[in-house]
Amino acid sequence: MLEDKVAIITGGTRGIGFATAKKFLENGAKVVIFGTKVQSVNEAVEKLKTLNNKYDVIGFYPNLTCESEIKNIFEEIEKKYGKIDILVNNAGISSKTKIEEYTEEEYDQISNLNIKAVFTCSKLVIPYLKKTKGVILNTSSMVSIYGQTAGVMYPASKFAVNGITKSLSRELAPYGIRVNAIAPGIIETDMVKNLPKEIIEPLIKTIPLGRIGTPEDIANGFLFLASDLASYVTGEILSIDGAARS
Ligand code: NAD
């Protein structure tokens, strides 16, 4: 479904980003993953290549809010692969802090990664996507619909991601660039996997489909949205949450 497409995935070293990298590679894409550390990036690249030694995957560990770093890396990717077709803005951090306990540092950390990085990477990739009529995909969250009971900056940042998605879909439509997001529910990444039974079981009872989502559930959504099957879909926030939002 993505034969010869060139895709960049931020936060691609584990969880949803890693599953998306794997799914895109299985579907013929060349994949560039971004992570935070040289070691985790190298390990993720090696893990993917072990699955299939024909997979074309490389990695970088840029500061996602530094324009000059991202600009240089995008240039390097175009030099290597000749183009960029897909950007998945997936890296993000969550928060459970009560508002009165927020520090300025935590506020900045969340808004920098969850909002500014999405803005910066999207801004800098546009010249490339104009040439390929490419796609921007963002990872939002089900909390971008109803909020949550603590950690206000996490849902606030994901409301912003939805706003960026909807606005850019309109601004970039004249260039044939599509912009969509997925709002995952509770997904079984490392954090959720390690929760005790007493917490997991009541949590599952709140999900109408009766199970926690997998990173692959989200990767399947990204595959669809990245592919030509979604050629008339833009500005959409796709909930993949087993109806947990309600
Ligand atoms: P994860 O913690 O397993 O992975 C996060 C990824 O982001 C890692 O690859 C990490 O390297 C990268 N990252 C973290 N801090 C970074 C930084 N400062 N700079 C650059 N990269 C950084 O998380 P995940 O659950 O796979 O989350 C991925 C996305 O999905 C996030 O945007 C998150 O908000 C969203 N999400 C997750 C869930 C869930 O239940 N897991 C639900 C809704 C939304």
Coordinates of C-alpha atoms and ligand atoms in Angstrom, one line a residue:
M1 CA 0.0 0.0 0.0
L2 CA 3.0 2.4 0.4
E3 CA 5.3 1.0 -2.3
D4 CA 8.4 3.3 -2.6
K5 CA 6.9 6.0 -0.4
V6 CA 9.4 7.7 2.0
A7 CA 8.0 8.1 5.5
I8 CA 9.4 9.9 8.6
I9 CA 8.0 8.8 12.0
T10 CA 8.8 10.8 15.1
G11 CA 8.9 8.8 18.3
G12 CA 9.5 5.7 16.2
T13 CA 11.7 3.8 18.6
R14 CA 8.9 2.1 20.6
G15 CA 5.1 1.9 21.2
I16 CA 2.8 3.3 18.5
G17 CA 5.6 4.8 16.5
F18 CA 7.6 1.6 16.3
A19 CA 4.5 -0.4 15.3
T20 CA 3.8 2.2 12.6
A21 CA 7.3 2.0 11.3
K22 CA 7.0 -1.8 11.1
K23 CA 3.6 -1.6 9.3
F24 CA 4.9 1.0 6.8
L25 CA 7.9 -1.2 6.0
E26 CA 5.7 -4.3 5.6
N27 CA 3.8 -2.2 3.0
G28 CA 6.8 -1.2 0.9
A29 CA 7.8 2.2 2.4
K30 CA 11.3 3.4 3.2
V31 CA 11.2 4.6 6.8
V32 CA 13.1 7.1 8.8
I33 CA 12.5 7.0 12.5
F34 CA 13.3 9.8 14.9
G35 CA 14.0 9.1 18.6
T36 CA 15.7 10.7 21.6
K37 CA 18.9 8.8 22.0
V38 CA 21.5 7.2 19.6
Q39 CA 21.2 3.9 21.4
S40 CA 17.4 3.5 21.4
V41 CA 17.3 4.6 17.7
N42 CA 20.0 2.1 16.7
E43 CA 18.3 -0.7 18.6
A44 CA 15.0 0.1 17.0
V45 CA 16.5 0.2 13.5
E46 CA 18.3 -3.1 14.1
K47 CA 15.1 -4.7 15.5
L48 CA 13.3 -3.7 12.3
K49 CA 16.1 -5.0 10.0
T50 CA 16.1 -8.3 11.9
L51 CA 12.5 -8.8 10.9
N52 CA 13.5 -8.5 7.2
N53 CA 17.0 -7.6 6.0
K54 CA 15.5 -6.0 2.9
Y55 CA 13.7 -3.3 5.0
D56 CA 15.1 0.2 4.2
V57 CA 15.1 1.9 7.5
I58 CA 17.4 4.5 9.1
G59 CA 17.2 6.7 12.2
F60 CA 18.1 10.1 13.7
Y61 CA 17.8 11.6 17.2
P62 CA 17.1 15.3 16.6
N63 CA 15.8 18.0 18.9
L64 CA 12.3 18.2 17.3
T65 CA 11.9 21.9 18.2
C66 CA 15.2 23.0 16.7
E67 CA 14.5 24.3 13.2
S68 CA 18.1 24.2 11.9
E69 CA 18.6 20.5 13.1
I70 CA 15.3 19.4 11.5
K71 CA 16.0 21.3 8.3
N72 CA 19.4 19.7 7.9
I73 CA 18.0 16.2 8.5
F74 CA 15.1 16.7 6.0
E75 CA 17.7 17.8 3.4
E76 CA 19.8 14.7 4.2
I77 CA 16.7 12.4 3.8
E78 CA 15.8 14.0 0.4
K79 CA 19.5 13.6 -0.7
K80 CA 19.4 9.9 0.2
Y81 CA 15.9 8.9 -1.0
G82 CA 15.1 11.7 -3.5
K83 CA 11.9 12.8 -1.8
I84 CA 9.7 12.8 1.3
D85 CA 6.0 11.5 1.1
I86 CA 4.8 11.1 4.6
L87 CA 5.5 12.7 8.0
V88 CA 4.0 11.1 11.1
N89 CA 4.2 13.5 14.1
N90 CA 3.9 10.8 16.8
A91 CA 6.4 11.7 19.6
G92 CA 4.6 12.8 22.7
I93 CA 4.5 12.7 26.5
S94 CA 1.6 12.5 28.8
S95 CA 1.0 14.0 32.3
K96 CA -1.1 13.3 35.3
T97 CA -0.1 16.4 37.4
K98 CA -2.7 18.3 39.3
I99 CA -2.9 21.9 38.0
E100 CA -1.6 23.5 41.3
E101 CA 1.4 21.2 41.2
Y102 CA 2.5 22.1 37.7
T103 CA 6.0 23.5 37.3
E104 CA 6.9 25.8 34.5
E105 CA 9.4 23.1 33.3
E106 CA 6.7 20.5 33.0
Y107 CA 4.4 23.0 31.1
D108 CA 7.2 23.8 28.7
Q109 CA 8.2 20.2 28.3
I110 CA 4.7 19.1 27.3
S111 CA 4.0 22.1 25.1
N112 CA 7.4 21.9 23.4
L113 CA 7.1 18.2 22.4
N114 CA 3.4 17.8 21.9
I115 CA 2.7 21.1 20.1
K116 CA 5.9 23.0 19.1
A117 CA 7.5 19.8 17.6
V118 CA 4.4 19.1 15.6
F119 CA 4.4 22.7 14.3
T120 CA 8.1 22.7 13.5
C121 CA 8.3 19.4 11.7
S122 CA 5.1 20.1 9.8
K123 CA 6.4 23.6 8.7
L124 CA 9.7 22.3 7.5
V125 CA 8.4 19.3 5.6
I126 CA 5.9 21.3 3.5
P127 CA 8.4 22.2 0.7
Y128 CA 9.0 18.4 0.2
L129 CA 5.3 17.4 0.5
K130 CA 4.4 20.1 -2.1
K131 CA 6.5 18.1 -4.6
T132 CA 5.0 14.7 -3.8
K133 CA 1.4 15.7 -2.8
G134 CA 2.3 14.1 0.5
V135 CA 0.6 13.4 3.8
I136 CA 1.0 14.7 7.4
L137 CA -0.3 12.4 10.1
N138 CA -0.5 13.4 13.8
T139 CA -1.0 11.3 17.0
S140 CA -3.7 12.9 19.1
S141 CA -5.5 11.2 21.9
M142 CA -9.1 10.3 23.0
V143 CA -8.5 12.9 25.8
S144 CA -8.6 15.5 23.0
I145 CA -12.3 15.1 23.0
Y146 CA -13.3 15.1 26.7
G147 CA -10.2 16.1 28.6
Q148 CA -9.1 14.2 31.7
T149 CA -9.3 14.6 35.5
A150 CA -5.6 15.7 35.9
G151 CA -2.6 16.6 33.8
V152 CA -4.5 19.4 32.0
M153 CA -1.6 20.2 29.7
Y154 CA -1.8 16.7 28.1
P155 CA -5.3 17.1 26.7
A156 CA -4.7 20.8 26.1
S157 CA -1.8 19.8 23.9
K158 CA -3.8 17.2 22.0
F159 CA -6.7 19.7 21.5
A160 CA -3.9 21.8 19.8
V161 CA -2.9 18.9 17.7
N162 CA -6.5 18.6 16.5
G163 CA -6.5 22.3 15.7
I164 CA -3.2 22.1 13.8
T165 CA -4.6 19.1 11.9
K166 CA -7.9 20.7 10.9
S167 CA -6.3 24.1 10.0
L168 CA -3.4 22.7 8.0
S169 CA -5.8 20.4 6.1
R170 CA -7.5 23.5 4.8
E171 CA -4.3 25.5 4.3
L172 CA -2.5 22.7 2.4
A173 CA -5.4 21.2 0.5
P174 CA -4.6 23.5 -2.6
Y175 CA -1.2 21.7 -2.8
G176 CA -2.8 18.3 -2.7
I177 CA -1.3 17.7 0.8
R178 CA -3.6 15.8 3.2
V179 CA -3.4 16.2 7.0
N180 CA -5.1 13.8 9.4
A181 CA -4.8 12.6 13.0
I182 CA -5.6 9.5 15.0
A183 CA -7.0 9.8 18.5
P184 CA -6.0 6.5 20.2
G185 CA -7.8 5.2 23.3
I186 CA -5.8 3.2 25.9
I187 CA -3.1 1.5 24.0
E188 CA -0.9 -1.4 25.3
T189 CA 2.5 0.3 25.2
D190 CA 5.2 -0.4 27.8
M191 CA 3.6 1.8 30.4
V192 CA 0.2 0.2 30.2
K193 CA 1.7 -3.3 30.0
N194 CA 3.3 -2.9 33.4
L195 CA 0.2 -1.7 35.3
P196 CA -1.0 -4.2 38.0
K197 CA -4.1 -6.3 37.4
E198 CA -6.2 -4.3 39.9
I199 CA -5.8 -1.2 37.7
I200 CA -6.0 -2.9 34.3
E201 CA -9.2 -4.9 34.9
P202 CA -11.5 -2.1 36.0
L203 CA -10.0 0.0 33.1
I204 CA -11.0 -2.7 30.6
K205 CA -14.6 -2.6 31.9
T206 CA -14.8 1.0 30.8
I207 CA -14.1 0.1 27.2
P208 CA -17.2 -1.0 25.2
L209 CA -15.2 -3.3 22.9
G210 CA -13.9 -5.0 26.0
R211 CA -10.1 -4.8 25.5
I212 CA -7.2 -2.4 25.5
G213 CA -6.0 -1.4 22.0
T214 CA -2.7 -2.5 20.6
P215 CA 0.0 -0.3 18.9
E216 CA -0.9 -2.3 15.7
D217 CA -4.5 -1.1 15.9
I218 CA -3.2 2.5 15.6
A219 CA -0.6 1.5 13.0
N220 CA -3.4 0.1 10.8
G221 CA -5.2 3.4 11.0
F222 CA -2.0 5.3 10.0
L223 CA -1.5 2.9 7.1
F224 CA -5.0 3.6 5.8
L225 CA -4.6 7.4 6.2
A226 CA -1.1 7.4 4.6
S227 CA -2.3 5.4 1.6
D228 CA -4.2 6.3 -1.5
L229 CA -7.2 4.6 -0.1
A230 CA -7.6 7.8 1.9
S231 CA -7.1 10.1 -1.0
Y232 CA -10.3 12.1 -0.3
V233 CA -9.8 12.1 3.5
T234 CA -8.3 15.2 5.1
G235 CA -8.8 17.2 8.3
E236 CA -10.1 14.1 10.0
I237 CA -9.5 13.1 13.7
L238 CA -10.0 9.3 13.5
S239 CA -10.9 7.8 16.9
I240 CA -9.4 4.3 17.4
D241 CA -10.4 3.5 21.0
G242 CA -13.0 0.7 21.1
A243 CA -15.6 3.4 21.8
A244 CA -13.9 4.3 25.1
R245 CA -14.5 8.0 24.3
S246 CA -18.1 7.7 25.3
Ligands
NAD1 P1 6.0 5.8 24.2 O1 6.4 6.5 25.4 O2 6.0 4.3 24.1 O3 6.8 6.4 23.0 C1 7.1 7.7 22.9 C2 8.0 8.0 21.7 O4 8.3 9.4 21.8 C3 9.4 7.3 21.9 O5 9.8 6.8 20.6 C4 10.3 8.5 22.4 O6 11.6 8.3 21.9 C5 9.6 9.7 21.8 N1 9.9 10.8 22.6 C6 9.7 11.0 23.9 N2 10.2 12.2 24.4 C7 10.7 12.8 23.3 C8 11.4 14.0 23.1 N3 11.6 14.9 24.1 N4 11.9 14.3 21.8 C9 11.7 13.4 20.8 N5 11.1 12.2 21.0 C10 10.6 11.9 22.2 O7 4.6 6.3 23.9 P2 3.3 5.9 23.0 O8 2.3 5.4 23.9 O9 3.7 5.0 21.8 O10 2.9 7.3 22.5 C11 3.1 7.8 21.1 C12 2.0 8.8 20.9 O11 0.7 8.3 21.2 C13 2.1 10.1 21.9 O12 1.9 11.2 21.1 C14 1.0 9.8 22.9 O13 0.6 11.0 23.4 C15 0.0 9.2 22.0 N6 -1.0 8.4 22.7 C16 -0.7 7.3 23.4 C17 -1.7 6.5 24.1 C18 -1.4 5.3 24.8 O14 -2.3 4.8 25.5 N7 -0.2 4.7 24.8 C19 -3.0 7.0 24.0 C20 -3.3 8.1 23.3 C21 -2.3 8.8 22.6

